[in-house]
């Protein structure tokens, strides 16, 4: 019994498809056909009907492989273009924050739980004009595209309203009105839009005064590193989340805290405090906060991200956003290593400590 090995040459073009393009595969098929002719001639099949069958089968299989590889390359190019467009669109929705805003040194981190996503239901933004800086951090109820849509609506409203309202209560009431209009427009297409809301924290830091003013709309309280101690800022009168709150500025309480040189403020979403380990335990943020490096906001966020990954085993089940803000003694004293960044300007607020609806804490 004679065994002819030349048909095994069909493996050459099919194997080339794993790493090469269509032209290389076609060249490999022609080379394999020539090699098959030589081998079959050596086996005495030059005038046998098996020779054209062997070569024909090789060329047919190679043709299918070339077409499949060409279609794969086309789809890969389209996917690359789509990803590039999506990345630009996501960066338009969630702009990175600048490293320095007046006397404030800023670092930010965003990690989406969905694979290949850069934006989810968490959000942050900054607005600055003159001698005051305002920050927004929030968390949309829900996941997926509806959450991104709600986050985009709030970010757009903040970037406009932050320049138009002198006080934090006025700004918060304006954001509530914008969120309500946005959700009302979705009622026809999404009957459950009335159950959607956004927890938010608005922060205002004047350049000249060593203080920070905060309004919480159902959002986790920020942490403050102050005089070598770390604690959550007490928010005694939080408002309901946006979408469920009031459109009257008088319903919002401004809490004022000391925020001097070298103090650091950490804003975060519940993706941090609700991160679970293998046994289902939540990330103990207050227990861990005392051992974090609070000297540099960028090092602080890198440490937190590493710590959360260690706690969860690298499995994030919710979006996570972090913003660290440190007041410096001079606007240009930034000695931190290079990390996350990004921009956004704005107009000053005239909130003063002791104004109506304002409480002060030290």
XYZ file of N, CA, C and O in Angstrom, residues 93-102 104 106-108 123-129 132-137 154-155 158-160 162-163 171 201-205 267 323-325 341-347:
204
model
N -17.437 62.931 26.445
C -18.404 62.851 27.544
C -17.711 63.069 28.884
O -18.148 63.877 29.710
N -16.628 62.361 29.123
C -15.930 62.438 30.404
C -14.510 62.950 30.178
O -13.601 62.182 29.896
N -14.350 64.257 30.279
C -13.039 64.855 30.037
C -12.141 64.631 31.248
O -12.580 64.763 32.378
N -10.865 64.338 31.001
C -9.947 64.245 32.134
C -9.776 65.616 32.779
O -10.039 66.645 32.153
N -9.348 65.632 34.020
C -9.208 66.880 34.763
C -7.774 67.386 34.679
O -6.829 66.606 34.598
N -7.583 68.717 34.727
C -6.220 69.262 34.714
C -5.477 68.923 35.993
O -6.081 68.755 37.049
N -4.163 68.831 35.905
C -3.340 68.515 37.077
C -3.296 69.654 38.080
O -3.128 69.427 39.276
N -3.436 70.905 37.608
C -3.306 72.057 38.505
C -4.410 73.062 38.205
O -4.657 73.412 37.049
N -5.107 73.501 39.244
C -6.141 74.525 39.133
C -5.884 75.552 40.229
O -6.253 75.328 41.390
N -5.238 76.652 39.887
C -4.882 77.621 40.908
C -4.009 76.971 41.966
O -3.000 76.350 41.654
N -4.741 74.391 43.650
C -5.194 73.015 43.840
C -4.442 72.066 42.911
O -4.356 72.294 41.698
N -4.599 68.341 41.396
C -5.743 67.457 41.148
C -5.285 66.178 40.453
O -4.421 66.204 39.569
N -5.874 65.059 40.862
C -5.667 63.776 40.187
C -7.018 63.088 40.065
O -7.894 63.266 40.922
N -7.211 62.328 38.994
C -8.483 61.630 38.810
C -8.247 60.246 38.215
O -7.262 60.013 37.519
N -19.351 59.668 37.036
C -18.975 60.888 36.321
C -18.238 61.837 37.251
O -18.385 61.778 38.471
N -17.437 62.716 36.660
C -16.839 63.818 37.392
C -16.575 64.953 36.417
O -16.480 64.750 35.191
N -16.484 66.161 36.937
C -16.217 67.339 36.109
C -15.704 68.448 37.008
O -15.862 68.408 38.234
N -15.100 69.450 36.386
C -14.610 70.611 37.121
C -14.933 71.854 36.310
O -15.001 71.811 35.076
N -15.157 72.950 37.003
C -15.397 74.233 36.343
C -14.686 75.310 37.144
O -14.778 75.340 38.373
N -13.994 76.189 36.451
C -13.212 77.211 37.156
C -13.249 78.534 36.404
O -13.090 78.584 35.195
N -13.449 79.633 37.170
C -13.310 80.978 36.648
C -12.839 81.868 37.782
O -13.297 81.737 38.909
N -12.146 80.729 42.048
C -12.926 79.660 42.669
C -12.968 78.446 41.748
O -12.995 78.594 40.538
N -12.977 77.262 42.349
C -13.059 76.021 41.574
C -14.215 75.179 42.087
O -14.379 75.010 43.295
N -15.011 74.683 41.169
C -16.137 73.806 41.522
C -15.910 72.411 40.931
O -15.516 72.269 39.778
N -16.206 71.409 41.732
C -16.099 70.017 41.306
C -17.463 69.350 41.409
O -18.254 69.660 42.304
N -17.693 68.410 40.499
C -18.881 67.557 40.540
C -18.423 66.113 40.421
O -17.599 65.780 39.571
N -18.947 65.247 41.284
C -18.768 63.808 41.126
C -20.129 63.163 41.353
O -20.911 63.630 42.193
N -26.128 65.121 32.705
C -25.744 65.879 33.901
C -24.436 66.632 33.676
O -24.294 67.790 34.088
N -23.475 66.002 33.013
C -22.205 66.667 32.762
C -22.400 67.911 31.884
O -21.821 68.972 32.137
N -23.957 70.635 34.019
C -23.002 71.233 34.960
C -22.044 72.181 34.241
O -21.748 73.282 34.739
N -21.531 71.768 33.085
C -20.563 72.604 32.374
C -21.160 73.930 31.939
O -20.439 74.906 31.749
N -22.466 73.988 31.779
C -23.123 75.245 31.438
C -23.544 76.006 32.687
O -23.258 77.194 32.830
N -22.572 75.845 35.804
C -21.536 76.232 36.771
C -21.069 77.664 36.553
O -20.579 78.310 37.478
N -21.233 78.181 35.333
C -20.825 79.554 35.038
C -21.928 80.569 35.307
O -21.690 81.769 35.282
N -26.824 76.450 41.971
C -26.292 75.516 40.979
C -26.944 74.144 41.113
O -27.336 73.524 40.117
N -22.255 64.908 44.320
C -21.587 65.716 45.333
C -21.022 66.935 44.627
O -20.274 66.802 43.656
N -21.397 68.125 45.102
C -20.872 69.366 44.556
C -19.932 69.990 45.571
O -20.278 70.109 46.746
N -18.760 70.376 45.102
C -17.701 70.897 45.974
C -17.220 72.229 45.412
O -16.987 72.348 44.203
N -17.077 73.205 46.287
C -16.555 74.503 45.870
C -15.383 74.887 46.765
O -15.486 74.838 47.992
N -14.263 75.282 46.127
C -13.048 75.632 46.870
C -12.554 76.994 46.390
O -12.084 77.119 45.247
N -12.716 62.543 46.691
C -14.081 62.301 46.237
C -14.108 60.940 45.551
O -13.196 60.596 44.792
N -11.470 61.249 42.601
C -10.862 62.557 42.376
C -10.181 62.969 43.676
O -10.822 63.021 44.728
N -8.885 63.247 43.607
C -8.131 63.705 44.772
C -7.726 65.156 44.547
O -7.225 65.512 43.472
N -7.948 66.000 45.556
C -7.690 67.438 45.465
C -6.824 67.833 46.650
O -7.195 67.583 47.803
N -4.872 62.917 33.805
C -5.032 64.363 33.675
C -6.274 64.748 32.864
O -6.975 63.901 32.379
N -6.476 66.142 32.624
C -7.500 66.669 31.711
C -8.157 67.981 32.060
O -8.138 68.370 33.179
N -8.909 68.749 31.120
C -9.264 70.151 31.314
C -10.732 70.535 31.452
O -11.598 69.788 31.077
N -10.942 71.847 31.855
C -12.300 72.397 31.974
C -12.361 73.674 32.825
O -12.144 73.591 33.992
N -12.676 74.856 32.306
C -12.710 76.120 33.041
C -14.063 76.548 33.615
O -15.051 75.942 33.320
N -14.096 77.732 34.370
C -15.352 78.145 34.984
C -15.385 79.507 35.694
O -14.467 80.274 35.616
N -16.499 79.843 36.381
C -16.703 81.157 36.978
C -16.867 81.106 38.493
O -17.371 80.146 39.011
